[in-house]
Structure formats: structure tokens, C-alpha cells
mmCIF file of C-alpha atoms and ligand atoms in Angstrom:
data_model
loop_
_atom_site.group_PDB
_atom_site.id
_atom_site.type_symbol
_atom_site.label_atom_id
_atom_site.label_comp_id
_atom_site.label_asym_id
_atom_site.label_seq_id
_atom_site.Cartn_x
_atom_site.Cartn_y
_atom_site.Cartn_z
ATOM 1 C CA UNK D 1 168.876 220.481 307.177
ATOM 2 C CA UNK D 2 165.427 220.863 308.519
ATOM 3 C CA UNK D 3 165.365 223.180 311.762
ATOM 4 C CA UNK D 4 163.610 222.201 314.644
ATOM 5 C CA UNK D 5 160.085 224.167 315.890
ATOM 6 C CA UNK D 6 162.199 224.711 318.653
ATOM 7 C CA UNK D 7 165.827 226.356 316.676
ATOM 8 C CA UNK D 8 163.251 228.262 314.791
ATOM 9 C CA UNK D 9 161.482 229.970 317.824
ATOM 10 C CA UNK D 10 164.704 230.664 319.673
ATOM 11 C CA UNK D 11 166.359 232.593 316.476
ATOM 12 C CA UNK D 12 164.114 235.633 317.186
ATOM 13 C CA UNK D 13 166.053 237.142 320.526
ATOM 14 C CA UNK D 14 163.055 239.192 322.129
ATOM 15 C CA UNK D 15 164.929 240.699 324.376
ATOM 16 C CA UNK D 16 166.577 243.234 321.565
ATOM 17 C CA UNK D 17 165.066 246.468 322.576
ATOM 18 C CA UNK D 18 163.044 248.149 319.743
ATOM 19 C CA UNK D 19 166.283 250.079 318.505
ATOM 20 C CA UNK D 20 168.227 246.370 318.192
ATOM 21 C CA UNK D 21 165.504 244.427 317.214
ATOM 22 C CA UNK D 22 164.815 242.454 314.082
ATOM 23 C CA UNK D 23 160.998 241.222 313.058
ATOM 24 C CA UNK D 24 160.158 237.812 313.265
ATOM 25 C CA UNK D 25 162.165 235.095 311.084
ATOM 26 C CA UNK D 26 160.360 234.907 307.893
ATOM 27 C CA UNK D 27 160.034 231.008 308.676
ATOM 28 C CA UNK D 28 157.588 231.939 311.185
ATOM 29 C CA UNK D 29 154.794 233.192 308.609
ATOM 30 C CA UNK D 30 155.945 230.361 306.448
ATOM 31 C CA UNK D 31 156.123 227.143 308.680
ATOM 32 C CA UNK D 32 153.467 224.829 309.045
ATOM 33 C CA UNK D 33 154.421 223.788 312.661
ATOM 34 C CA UNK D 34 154.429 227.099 313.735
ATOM 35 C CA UNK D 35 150.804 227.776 312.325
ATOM 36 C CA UNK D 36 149.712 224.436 314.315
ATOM 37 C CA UNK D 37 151.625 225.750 317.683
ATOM 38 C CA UNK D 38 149.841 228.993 316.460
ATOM 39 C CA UNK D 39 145.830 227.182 317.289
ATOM 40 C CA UNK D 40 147.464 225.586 320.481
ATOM 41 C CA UNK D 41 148.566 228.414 322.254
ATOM 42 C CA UNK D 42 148.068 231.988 320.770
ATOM 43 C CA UNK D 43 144.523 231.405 319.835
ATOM 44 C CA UNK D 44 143.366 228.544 322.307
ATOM 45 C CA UNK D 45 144.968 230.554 325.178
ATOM 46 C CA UNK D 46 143.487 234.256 324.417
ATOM 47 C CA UNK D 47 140.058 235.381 324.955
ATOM 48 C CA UNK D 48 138.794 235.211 321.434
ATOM 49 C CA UNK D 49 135.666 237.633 320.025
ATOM 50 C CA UNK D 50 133.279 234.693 318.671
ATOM 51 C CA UNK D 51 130.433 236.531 318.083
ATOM 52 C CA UNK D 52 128.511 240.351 318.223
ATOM 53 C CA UNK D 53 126.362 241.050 320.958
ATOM 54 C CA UNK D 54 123.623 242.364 318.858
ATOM 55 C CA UNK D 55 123.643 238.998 317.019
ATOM 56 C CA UNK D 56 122.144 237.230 320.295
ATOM 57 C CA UNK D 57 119.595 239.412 321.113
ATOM 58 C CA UNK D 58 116.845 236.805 322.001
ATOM 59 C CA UNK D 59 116.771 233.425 323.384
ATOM 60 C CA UNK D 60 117.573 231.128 320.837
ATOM 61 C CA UNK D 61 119.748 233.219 318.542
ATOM 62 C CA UNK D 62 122.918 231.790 317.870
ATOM 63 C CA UNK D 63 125.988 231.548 316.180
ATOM 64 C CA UNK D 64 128.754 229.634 314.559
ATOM 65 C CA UNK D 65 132.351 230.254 314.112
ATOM 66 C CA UNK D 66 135.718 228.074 314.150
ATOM 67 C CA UNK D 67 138.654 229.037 316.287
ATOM 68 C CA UNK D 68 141.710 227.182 315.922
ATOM 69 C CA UNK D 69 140.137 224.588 314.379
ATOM 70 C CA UNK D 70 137.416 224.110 316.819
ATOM 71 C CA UNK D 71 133.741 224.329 315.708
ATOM 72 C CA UNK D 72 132.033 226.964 318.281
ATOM 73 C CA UNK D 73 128.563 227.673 318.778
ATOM 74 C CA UNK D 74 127.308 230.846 320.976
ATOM 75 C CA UNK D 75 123.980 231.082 321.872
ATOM 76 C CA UNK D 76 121.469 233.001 324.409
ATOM 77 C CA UNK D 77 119.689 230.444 326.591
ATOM 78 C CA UNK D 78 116.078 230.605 327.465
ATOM 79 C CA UNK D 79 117.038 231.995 330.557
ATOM 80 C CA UNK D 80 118.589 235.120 328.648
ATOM 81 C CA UNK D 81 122.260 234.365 329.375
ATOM 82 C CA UNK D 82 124.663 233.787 326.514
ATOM 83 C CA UNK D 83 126.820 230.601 326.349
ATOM 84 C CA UNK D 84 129.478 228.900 324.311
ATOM 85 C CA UNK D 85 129.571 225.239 323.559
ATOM 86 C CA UNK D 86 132.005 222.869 321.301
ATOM 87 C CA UNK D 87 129.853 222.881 318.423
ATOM 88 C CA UNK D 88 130.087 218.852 318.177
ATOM 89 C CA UNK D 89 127.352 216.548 318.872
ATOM 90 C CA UNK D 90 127.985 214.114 321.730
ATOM 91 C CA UNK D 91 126.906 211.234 319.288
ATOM 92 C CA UNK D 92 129.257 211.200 316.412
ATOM 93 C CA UNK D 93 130.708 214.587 316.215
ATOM 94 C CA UNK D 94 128.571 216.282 313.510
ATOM 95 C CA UNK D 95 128.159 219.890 313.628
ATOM 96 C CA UNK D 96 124.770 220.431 315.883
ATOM 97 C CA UNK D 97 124.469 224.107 314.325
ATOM 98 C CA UNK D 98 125.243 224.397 310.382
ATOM 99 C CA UNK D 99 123.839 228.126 309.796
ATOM 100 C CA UNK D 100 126.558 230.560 310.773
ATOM 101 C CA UNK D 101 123.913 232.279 312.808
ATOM 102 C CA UNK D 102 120.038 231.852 313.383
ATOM 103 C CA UNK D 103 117.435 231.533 315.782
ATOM 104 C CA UNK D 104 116.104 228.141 317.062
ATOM 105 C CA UNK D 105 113.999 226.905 320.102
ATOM 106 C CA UNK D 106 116.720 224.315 320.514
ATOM 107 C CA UNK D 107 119.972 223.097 319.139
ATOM 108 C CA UNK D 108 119.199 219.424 316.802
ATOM 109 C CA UNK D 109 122.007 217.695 314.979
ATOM 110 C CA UNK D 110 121.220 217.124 311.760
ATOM 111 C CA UNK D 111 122.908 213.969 311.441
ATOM 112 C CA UNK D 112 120.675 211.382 313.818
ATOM 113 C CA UNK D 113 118.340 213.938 315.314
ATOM 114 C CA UNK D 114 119.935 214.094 318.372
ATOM 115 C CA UNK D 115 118.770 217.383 320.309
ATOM 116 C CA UNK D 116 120.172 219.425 322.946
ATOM 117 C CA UNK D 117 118.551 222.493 324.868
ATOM 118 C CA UNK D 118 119.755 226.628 324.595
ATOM 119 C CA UNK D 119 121.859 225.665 327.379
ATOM 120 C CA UNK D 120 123.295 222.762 326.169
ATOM 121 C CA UNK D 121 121.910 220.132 327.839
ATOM 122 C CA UNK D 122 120.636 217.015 325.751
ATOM 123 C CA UNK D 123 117.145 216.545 325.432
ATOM 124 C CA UNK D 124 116.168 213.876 322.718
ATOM 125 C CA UNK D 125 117.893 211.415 321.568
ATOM 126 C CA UNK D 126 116.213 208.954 319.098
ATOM 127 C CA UNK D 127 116.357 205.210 318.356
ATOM 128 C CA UNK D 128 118.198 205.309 321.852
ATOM 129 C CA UNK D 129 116.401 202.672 324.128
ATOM 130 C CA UNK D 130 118.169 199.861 325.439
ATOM 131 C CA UNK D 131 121.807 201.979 325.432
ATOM 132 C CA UNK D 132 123.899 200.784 328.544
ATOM 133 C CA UNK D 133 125.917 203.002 330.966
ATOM 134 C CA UNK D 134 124.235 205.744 329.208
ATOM 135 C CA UNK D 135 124.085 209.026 331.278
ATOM 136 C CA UNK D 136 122.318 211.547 329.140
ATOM 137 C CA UNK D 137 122.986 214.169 331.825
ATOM 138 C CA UNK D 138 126.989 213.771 331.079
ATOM 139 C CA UNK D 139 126.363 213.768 327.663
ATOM 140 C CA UNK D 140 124.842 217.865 326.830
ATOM 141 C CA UNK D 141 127.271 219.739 324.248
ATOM 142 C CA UNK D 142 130.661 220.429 326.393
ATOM 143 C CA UNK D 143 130.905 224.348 327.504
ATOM 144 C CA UNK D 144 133.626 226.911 326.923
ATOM 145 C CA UNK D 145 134.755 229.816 328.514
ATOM 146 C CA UNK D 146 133.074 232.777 327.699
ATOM 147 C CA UNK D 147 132.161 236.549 328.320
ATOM 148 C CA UNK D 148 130.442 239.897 327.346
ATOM 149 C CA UNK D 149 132.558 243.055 326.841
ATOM 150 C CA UNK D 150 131.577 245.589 325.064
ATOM 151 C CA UNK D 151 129.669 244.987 321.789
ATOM 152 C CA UNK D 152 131.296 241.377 321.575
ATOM 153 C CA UNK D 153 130.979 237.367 322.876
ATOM 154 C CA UNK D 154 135.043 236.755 323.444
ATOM 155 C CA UNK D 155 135.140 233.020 324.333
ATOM 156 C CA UNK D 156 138.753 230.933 325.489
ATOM 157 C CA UNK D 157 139.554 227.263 324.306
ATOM 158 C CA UNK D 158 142.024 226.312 327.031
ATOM 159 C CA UNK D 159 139.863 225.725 330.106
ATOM 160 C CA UNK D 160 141.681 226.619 333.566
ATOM 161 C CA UNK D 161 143.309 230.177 333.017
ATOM 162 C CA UNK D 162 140.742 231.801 335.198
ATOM 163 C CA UNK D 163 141.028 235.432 334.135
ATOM 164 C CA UNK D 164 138.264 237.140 332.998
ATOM 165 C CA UNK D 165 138.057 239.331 329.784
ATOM 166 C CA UNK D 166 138.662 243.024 331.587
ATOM 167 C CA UNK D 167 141.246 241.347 333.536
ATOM 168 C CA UNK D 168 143.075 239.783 330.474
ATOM 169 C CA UNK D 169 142.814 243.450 329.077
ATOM 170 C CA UNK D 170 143.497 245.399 331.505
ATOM 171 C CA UNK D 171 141.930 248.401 332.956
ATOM 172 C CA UNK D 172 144.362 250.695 330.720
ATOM 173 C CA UNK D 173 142.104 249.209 328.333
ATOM 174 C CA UNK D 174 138.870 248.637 329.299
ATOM 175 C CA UNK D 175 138.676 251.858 331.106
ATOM 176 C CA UNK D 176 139.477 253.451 327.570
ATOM 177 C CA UNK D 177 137.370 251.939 325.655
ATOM 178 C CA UNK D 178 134.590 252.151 327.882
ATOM 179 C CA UNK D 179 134.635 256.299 327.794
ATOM 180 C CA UNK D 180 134.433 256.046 324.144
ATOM 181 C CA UNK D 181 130.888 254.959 324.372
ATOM 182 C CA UNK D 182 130.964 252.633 321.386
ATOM 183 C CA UNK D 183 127.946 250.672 322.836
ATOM 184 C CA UNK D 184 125.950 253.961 321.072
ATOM 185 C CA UNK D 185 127.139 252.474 317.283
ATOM 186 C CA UNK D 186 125.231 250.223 315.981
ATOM 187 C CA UNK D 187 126.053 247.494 313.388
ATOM 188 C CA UNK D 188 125.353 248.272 309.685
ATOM 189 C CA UNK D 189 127.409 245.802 307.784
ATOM 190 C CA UNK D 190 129.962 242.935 306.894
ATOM 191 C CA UNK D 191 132.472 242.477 304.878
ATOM 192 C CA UNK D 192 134.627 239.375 304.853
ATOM 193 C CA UNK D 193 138.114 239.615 302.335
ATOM 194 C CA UNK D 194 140.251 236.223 301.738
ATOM 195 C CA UNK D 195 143.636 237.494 301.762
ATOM 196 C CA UNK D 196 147.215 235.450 300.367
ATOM 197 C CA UNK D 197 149.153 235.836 303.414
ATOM 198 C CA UNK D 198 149.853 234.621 306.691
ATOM 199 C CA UNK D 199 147.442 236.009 309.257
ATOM 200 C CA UNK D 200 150.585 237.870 311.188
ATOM 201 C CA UNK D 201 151.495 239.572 307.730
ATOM 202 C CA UNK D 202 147.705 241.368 307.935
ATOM 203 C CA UNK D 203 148.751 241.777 311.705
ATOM 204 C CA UNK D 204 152.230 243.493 311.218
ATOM 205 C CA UNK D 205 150.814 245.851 308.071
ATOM 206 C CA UNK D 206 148.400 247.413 310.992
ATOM 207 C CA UNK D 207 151.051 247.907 312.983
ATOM 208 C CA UNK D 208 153.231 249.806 311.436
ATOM 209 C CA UNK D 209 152.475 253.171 313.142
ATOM 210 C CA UNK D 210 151.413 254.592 309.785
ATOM 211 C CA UNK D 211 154.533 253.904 308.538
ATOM 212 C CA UNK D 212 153.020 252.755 304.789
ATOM 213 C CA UNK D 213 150.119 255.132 304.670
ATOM 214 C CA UNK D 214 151.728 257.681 302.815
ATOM 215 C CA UNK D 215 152.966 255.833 300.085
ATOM 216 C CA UNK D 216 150.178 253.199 299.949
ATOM 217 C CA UNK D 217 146.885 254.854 300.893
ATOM 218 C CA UNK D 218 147.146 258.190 299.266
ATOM 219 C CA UNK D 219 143.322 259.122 300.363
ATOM 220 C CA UNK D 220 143.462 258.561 304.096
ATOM 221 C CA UNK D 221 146.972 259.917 303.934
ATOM 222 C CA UNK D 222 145.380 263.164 303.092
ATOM 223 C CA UNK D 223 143.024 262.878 306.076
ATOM 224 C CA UNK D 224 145.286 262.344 308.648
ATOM 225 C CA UNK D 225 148.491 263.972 310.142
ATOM 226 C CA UNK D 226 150.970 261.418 309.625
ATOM 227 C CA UNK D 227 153.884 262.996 311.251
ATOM 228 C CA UNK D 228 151.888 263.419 314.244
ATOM 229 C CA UNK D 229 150.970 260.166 314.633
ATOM 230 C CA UNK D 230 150.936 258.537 318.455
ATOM 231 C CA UNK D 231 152.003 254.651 319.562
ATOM 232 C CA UNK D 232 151.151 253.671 322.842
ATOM 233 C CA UNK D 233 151.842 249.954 323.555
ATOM 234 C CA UNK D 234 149.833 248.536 326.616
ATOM 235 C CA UNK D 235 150.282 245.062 328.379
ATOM 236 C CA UNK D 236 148.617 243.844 325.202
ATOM 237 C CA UNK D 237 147.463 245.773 322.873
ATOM 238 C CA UNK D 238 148.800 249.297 321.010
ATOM 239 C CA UNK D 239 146.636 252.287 320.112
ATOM 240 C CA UNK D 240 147.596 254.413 317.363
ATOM 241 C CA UNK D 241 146.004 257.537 316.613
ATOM 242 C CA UNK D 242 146.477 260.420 314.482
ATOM 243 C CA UNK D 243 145.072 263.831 314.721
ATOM 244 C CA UNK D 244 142.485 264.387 311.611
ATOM 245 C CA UNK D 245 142.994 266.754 309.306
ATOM 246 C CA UNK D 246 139.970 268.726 307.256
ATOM 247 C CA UNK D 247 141.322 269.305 303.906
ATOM 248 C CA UNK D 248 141.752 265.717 302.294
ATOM 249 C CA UNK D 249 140.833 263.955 299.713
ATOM 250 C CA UNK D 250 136.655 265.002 299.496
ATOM 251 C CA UNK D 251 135.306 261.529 299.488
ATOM 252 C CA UNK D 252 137.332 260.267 302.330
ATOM 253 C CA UNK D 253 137.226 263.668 304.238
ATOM 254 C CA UNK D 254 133.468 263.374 303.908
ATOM 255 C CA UNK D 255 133.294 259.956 305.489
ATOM 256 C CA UNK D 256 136.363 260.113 307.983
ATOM 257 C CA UNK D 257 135.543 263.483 310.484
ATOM 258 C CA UNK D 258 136.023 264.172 313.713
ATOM 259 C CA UNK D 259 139.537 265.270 315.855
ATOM 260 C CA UNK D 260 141.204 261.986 316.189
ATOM 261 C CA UNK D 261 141.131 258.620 314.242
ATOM 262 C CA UNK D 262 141.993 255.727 316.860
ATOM 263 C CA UNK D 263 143.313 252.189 316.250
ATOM 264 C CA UNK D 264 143.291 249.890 318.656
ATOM 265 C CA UNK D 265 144.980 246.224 318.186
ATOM 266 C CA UNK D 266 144.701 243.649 320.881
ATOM 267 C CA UNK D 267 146.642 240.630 320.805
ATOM 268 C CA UNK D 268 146.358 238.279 318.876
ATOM 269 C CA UNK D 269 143.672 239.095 316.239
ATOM 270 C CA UNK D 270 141.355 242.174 316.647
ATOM 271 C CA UNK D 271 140.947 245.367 316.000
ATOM 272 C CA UNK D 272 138.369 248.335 316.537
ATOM 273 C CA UNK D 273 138.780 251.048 314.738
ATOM 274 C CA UNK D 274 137.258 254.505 315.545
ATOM 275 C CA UNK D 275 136.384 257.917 314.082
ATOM 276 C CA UNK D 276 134.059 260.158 314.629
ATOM 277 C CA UNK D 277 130.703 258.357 314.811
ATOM 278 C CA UNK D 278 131.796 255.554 313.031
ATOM 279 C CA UNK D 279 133.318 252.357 314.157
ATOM 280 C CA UNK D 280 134.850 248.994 312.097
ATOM 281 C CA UNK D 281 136.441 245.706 313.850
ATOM 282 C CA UNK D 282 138.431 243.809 311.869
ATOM 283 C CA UNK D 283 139.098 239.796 312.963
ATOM 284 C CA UNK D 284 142.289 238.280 311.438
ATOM 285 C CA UNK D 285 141.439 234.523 311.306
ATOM 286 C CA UNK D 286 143.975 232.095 309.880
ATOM 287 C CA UNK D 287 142.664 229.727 307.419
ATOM 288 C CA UNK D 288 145.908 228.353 306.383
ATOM 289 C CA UNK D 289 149.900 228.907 306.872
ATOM 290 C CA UNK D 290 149.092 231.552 303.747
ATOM 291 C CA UNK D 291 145.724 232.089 303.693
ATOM 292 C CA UNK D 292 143.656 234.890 305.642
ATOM 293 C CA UNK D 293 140.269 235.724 306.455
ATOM 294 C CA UNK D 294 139.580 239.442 307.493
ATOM 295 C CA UNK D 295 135.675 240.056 309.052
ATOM 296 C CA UNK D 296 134.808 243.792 309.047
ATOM 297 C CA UNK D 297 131.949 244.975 310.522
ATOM 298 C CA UNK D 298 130.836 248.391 310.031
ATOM 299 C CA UNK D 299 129.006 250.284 312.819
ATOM 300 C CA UNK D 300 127.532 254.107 312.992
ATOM 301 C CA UNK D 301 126.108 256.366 315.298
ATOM 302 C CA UNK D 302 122.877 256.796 312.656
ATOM 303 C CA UNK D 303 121.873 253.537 311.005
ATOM 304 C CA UNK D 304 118.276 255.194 310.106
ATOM 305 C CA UNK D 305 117.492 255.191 306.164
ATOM 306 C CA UNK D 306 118.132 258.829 305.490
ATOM 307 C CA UNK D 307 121.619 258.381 306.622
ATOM 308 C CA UNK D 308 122.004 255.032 304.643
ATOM 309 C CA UNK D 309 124.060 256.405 301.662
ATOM 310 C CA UNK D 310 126.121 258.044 304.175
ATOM 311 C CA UNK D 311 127.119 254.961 305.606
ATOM 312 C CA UNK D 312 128.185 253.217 302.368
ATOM 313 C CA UNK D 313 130.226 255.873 300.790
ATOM 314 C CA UNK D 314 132.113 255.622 304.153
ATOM 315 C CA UNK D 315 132.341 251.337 303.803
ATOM 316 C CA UNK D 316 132.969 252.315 300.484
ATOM 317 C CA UNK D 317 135.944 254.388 301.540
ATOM 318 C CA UNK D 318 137.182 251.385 303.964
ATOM 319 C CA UNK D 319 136.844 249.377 300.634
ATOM 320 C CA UNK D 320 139.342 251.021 298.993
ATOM 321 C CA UNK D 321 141.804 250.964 301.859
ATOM 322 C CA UNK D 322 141.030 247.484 302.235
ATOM 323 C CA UNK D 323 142.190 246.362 298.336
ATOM 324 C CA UNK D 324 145.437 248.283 298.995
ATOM 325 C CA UNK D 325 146.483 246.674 302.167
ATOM 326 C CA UNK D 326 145.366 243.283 300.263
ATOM 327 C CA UNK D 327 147.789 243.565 297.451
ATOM 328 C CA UNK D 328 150.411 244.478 299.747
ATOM 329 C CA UNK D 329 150.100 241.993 302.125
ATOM 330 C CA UNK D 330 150.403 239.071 299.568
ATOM 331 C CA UNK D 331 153.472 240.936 298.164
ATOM 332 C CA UNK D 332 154.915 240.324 301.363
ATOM 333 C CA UNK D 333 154.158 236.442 301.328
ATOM 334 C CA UNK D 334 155.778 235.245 298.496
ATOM 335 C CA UNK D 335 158.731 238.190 299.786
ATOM 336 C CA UNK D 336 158.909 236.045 302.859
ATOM 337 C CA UNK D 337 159.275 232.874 301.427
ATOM 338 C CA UNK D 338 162.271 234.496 299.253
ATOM 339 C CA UNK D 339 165.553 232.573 299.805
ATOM 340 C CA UNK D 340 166.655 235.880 299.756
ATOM 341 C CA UNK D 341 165.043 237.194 303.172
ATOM 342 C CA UNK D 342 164.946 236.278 307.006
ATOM 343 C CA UNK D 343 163.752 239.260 308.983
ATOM 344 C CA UNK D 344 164.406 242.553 308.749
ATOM 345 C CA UNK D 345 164.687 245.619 311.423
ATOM 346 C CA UNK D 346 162.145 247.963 312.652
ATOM 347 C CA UNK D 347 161.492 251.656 312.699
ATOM 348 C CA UNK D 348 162.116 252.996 315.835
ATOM 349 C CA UNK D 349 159.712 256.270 315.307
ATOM 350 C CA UNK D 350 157.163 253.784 313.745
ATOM 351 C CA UNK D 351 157.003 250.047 314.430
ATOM 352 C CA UNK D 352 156.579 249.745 318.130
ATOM 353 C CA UNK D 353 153.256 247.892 317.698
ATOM 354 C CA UNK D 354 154.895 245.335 315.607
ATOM 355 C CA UNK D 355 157.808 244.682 317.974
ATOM 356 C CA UNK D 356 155.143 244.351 320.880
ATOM 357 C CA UNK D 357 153.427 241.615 318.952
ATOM 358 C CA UNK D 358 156.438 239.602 317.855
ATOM 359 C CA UNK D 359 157.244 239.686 321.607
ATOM 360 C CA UNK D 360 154.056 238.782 322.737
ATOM 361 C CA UNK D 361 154.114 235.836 320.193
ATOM 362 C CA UNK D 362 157.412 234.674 320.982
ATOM 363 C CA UNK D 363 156.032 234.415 325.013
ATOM 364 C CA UNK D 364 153.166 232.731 323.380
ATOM 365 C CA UNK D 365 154.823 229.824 321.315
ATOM 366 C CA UNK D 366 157.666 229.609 323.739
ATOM 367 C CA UNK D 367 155.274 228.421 326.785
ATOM 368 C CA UNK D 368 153.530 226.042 324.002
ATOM 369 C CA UNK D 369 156.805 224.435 323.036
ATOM 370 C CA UNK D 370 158.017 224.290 327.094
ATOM 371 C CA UNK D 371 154.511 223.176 327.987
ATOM 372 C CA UNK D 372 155.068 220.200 325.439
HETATM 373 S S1 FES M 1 126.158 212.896 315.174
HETATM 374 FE FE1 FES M 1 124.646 214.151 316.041
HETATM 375 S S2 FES M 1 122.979 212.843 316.230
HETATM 376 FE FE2 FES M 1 124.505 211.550 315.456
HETATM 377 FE FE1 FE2 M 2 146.916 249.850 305.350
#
């Protein structure tokens, strides 16, 4: 018989401490009402990165991205501040912006020519005369939350939480990542990889506390020192980090230097990743119950020309990983939807990460399904 949303959440007990506990039920990567309860409360309810700073550096440059279904547009106002509106015209709900990012002196649907201003409010609005009860100033594009940390636009769906990004975060967080100085990287590239799995499949793989490096990524394995690697779960999010070792593998040695390489994976969907002088984020978005998007973008200390082939041997090298985890990670899928498997346990040396997020998602889903 067909289980309920609710008998489904409640079979995961997260209150097993990490030596007891099991990972997720496998229905849970495989369940379409769990993916919708997914966009309603883990992604409508976090502070979600929308955009890169450097990507609104002017009035008028914008950009477009969907979260949980909702069409977002981010854009810096003629007044210099950056904003986030629904991306859905007030008329009859086209998309207002259709580039995913651009520059325009103001925001014009393309469907009746309907036109709003950088911050949102509607301007023009032809063929209109004679309209009763018409109140153009109710009628700009309708706001959403959003903020500036770091190099990133985060934005939040659900209106009313009133916490601000750092807050969310924490200062364990904040104040961490603020001494590594990323805001001296600057953005070189993007990659964007389609993957056959559920988006908490990509999730759990990064967690693993370098559990499936050695036998997966031979190259970085010889660049790091896996028995010495560290997992330090916060309020929400984990850092991992491994001291770096000289003598790997040349091409990945050449790219990955420096003393320590840190991960850093805050809930739901992000993750920074830092070495030496270099930086990549990756964003997990869900497209469907088992299909992924992953955005990488690349950043370096020395974007200048001479160092250009520099910086692609090391995206190169962050290629290579990438495949690896990719092959993996649909291997996994069609494992979960197995008859033959329902969860499995945890390592207790390695997968701390993982058992933070599957606890983290069960608090999420849980107030969904009470709040319903
Ligand atoms: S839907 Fe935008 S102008 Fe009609
Ligand atoms: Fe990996």
C-alpha cells in the first residue's frame, strides 16, 4: 500500500545519535511528494544564493534564476541598491526578464509591453486607458527577501522569518569565512553539469568526510591527507578540511597548493570550496525528483592574462573530479530506487556531515507537514 508523506518522514528517527543512525529512507530521494514538500519548506524557507555580487555591478544589471519553482529576478536599482522581485509581470504572469542576466535601464515584459522601473515599480503600461479600480502603484513586480554576504545575493521565498543572512549563519560562520578574505578572488568561470540523481544524492557524496576520495578520485587523493581529515558540524553547515600534501599527482599538485583545502557546506544547497588562492561554489538545484543541476563558479586570486592557463588547468583539474562524482552519483539513483535498499548506516569517523543534513532535513519537512 501507498505510504503516506507523513509514514514516510517519520521512518527516519533523527534522534539516533551518529553511532545508531541510519541515512535517510531511500523513498526520500525517490518520492515525488517529498521533492514538492522539498520547494515548500527547505528551499522557500532558507536564505538562498540567487545571484554573484560581481554580476550586479551597475544599475541596471540583473539577473534571473528559479528557486523552487519560482521565477526570480535580482537587480541593482538606480539608486545602487540590489533587489529581488517575483520575476512575473503583474499583467498576465509572463516572465518580465528572459536573459539569465543583462543590463537594462528598466525591466519591460515582453509579452504586452508592460514596464516596470530597477526598483520594481510599474511605469508603462500600454493600451491601458479606461481600466477601472486600477492602482498602478499596487501593481510594481512583488519584492522578496534579500541580502549581500560575501561575494553572493542570497534571497528567501517565505516572507515573515525575519532573520537576516549572518544571523541565519551564524557568527561561527560568518566570522570564518570573513578572515578568509575571499572577497580578494575574483570570478573566472562557469560551469553548469546536469546530473541523474536527486539533488540530496550530490549533497550526501560531499559529505562524506572524504570517505570516497580514495577509491574514487585517485588525483586529489594524492594531494590531500586523507587520514587526517577534520569534520566540524556547525548549527548549519560542516567544514571539512584536510591538510595538503606536496607530492601528488603533478597536474593536480600544480593546481591545488597551499596548507589546507577547506569545504564548507551550508544547508541546504551550497558550497564554497577553498585552496590556496583559488575558490569554487557549487549550487545543487533540483530540477526534478532525479534530475540535478550543479553551477560552479571558479574564482582566483590572479585573473590577469598571464595567469590565464593557470587558471584552466586548475578548472580543468575540478573537471575531472567533477565527471567522477557524476557517475557515482547516478549509480546511487537507480541503487536507491532498488527494491533491494532502504537506508543504510553511517561512518562514525566519516559521515557526520551527512547525518547533520538528514537531521536538518527531517526538522525541515517535519514543520512543512505540521504547518499543513
Ligand atoms: S504579461 Fe506582461 S505585459 Fe502582459
Ligand atoms: Fe567527490
Amino acid at each position: 500500500m501507498l505510504e503516506s508523506i507523513r509514514e514516510i518522514i517519520d521512518s527516519y528517527d533523527a534522534s539516533a545519535s551518529l553511532d545508531r543512525a541510519s541515512t535517510i529512507p531511500s523513498s526520500w530521494y525517490t518520492d515525488q511528494r517529498i521533492f514538492e514538500l522539498e520547494k515548500e519548506t527547505v528551499f522557500s524557507r532558507s536564505w538562498q544564493v540567487a545571484a554573484r555580487v560581481d554580476q550586479l555591478a551597475k544599475p541596471g544589471d540583473y539577473v534571473t534564476i528559479d528557486i523552487a519553482d519560482e521565477p526570480i529576478v535580482v537587480v541593482r536599482g538606480s539608486d545602487n541598491r540590489v533587489r529581488a522581485f517575483f520575476n512575473a509581470c503583474r499583467h498576465h504572469a509572463a516572465a518580465v526578464m528572459t536573459e539569465p542576466q543583462g543590463n537594462a535601464p528598466q525591466m519591460r515584459c515582453p509579452y504586452h509591453g508592460w514596464t516596470y522601473s530597477l526598483e520594481g515599480e510599474l511605469k508603462g503600461t500600454p493600451d491601458f486607458s479606461g481600466v477601472c479600480d486600477f492602482d498602478r502603484a499596487n501593481n510594481g513586480l512583488i519584492p522578496i527577501e534579500s541580502d549581500l554576504w560575501e561575494q553572493w545575493v542570497l534571497v528567501r521565498i517565505d516572507r515573515g522569518q525575519n532573520e537576516s543572512v549572518e544571523s541565519w549563519l551564524g557568527a561561527h560562520l560568518t566570522d570564518e569565512i570573513r578572515a578568509l578574505n575571499l572577497n580578494d578572488l575574483k570570478w573566472f568561470e562557469r560551469r553548469t553539469y546536469t546530473i541523474d540523481c536527486n539533488w540530496k544524492v550530490f549533497v550526501d557524496n560531499y559529505l562524506d568526510g572524504g570517505y570516497h576520495v580514495p577509491h574514487l578520485h585517485k588525483g586529489l587523493d594524492s594531494v590531500l591527507d586523507y587520514r587526517s581529515y577534520i569534520i566540524e558540524c556547525g548549527q548549519r553547515h560542516c567544514l571539512q578540511s584536510s591538510p595538503m600534501v606536496a607530492t601528488g599527482e603533478k597536474s593536480v599538485a600544480a593546481t591545488r597548493t597551499g596548507d589546507r583545502a577547506l569545504y564548507y557546506w551550508i544547508h541546504p544547497n551550497f558550497m564554497i570550496n577553498c585552496y590556496e588562492g583559488v575558490m569554487d561554489t557549487n549550487l545543487v538545484r533540483p530540477i526534478t525528483v532525479d534530475k540535478t543541476e550543479v553551477i560552479f563558479d571558479f574564482y582566483f586570486a590572479d585573473v590577469s592574462d598571464a595567469a590565464r592557463a593557470r587558471n584552466l588547468a586548475s578548472v580543468a583539474v575540478g573537471d575531472r573530479i567533477q565527471q567522477e562524482d557524476l557517475d557515482i552519483c547516478a549509480s546511487v539513483q537507480r541503487g536507491l530506487k532498488s527494491r533491494a535498499y532502504d537506508a543504510g548506516r553511517l561512518s562514525v569517523r566519516r559521515e557526520a556531515g551527512e547525518h547533520l543534513f538528514h537531521r536538518l532535513l527531517y526538522a525541515d519537512l517535519k514543520a512543512g507537514i505540521e504547518s499543513t
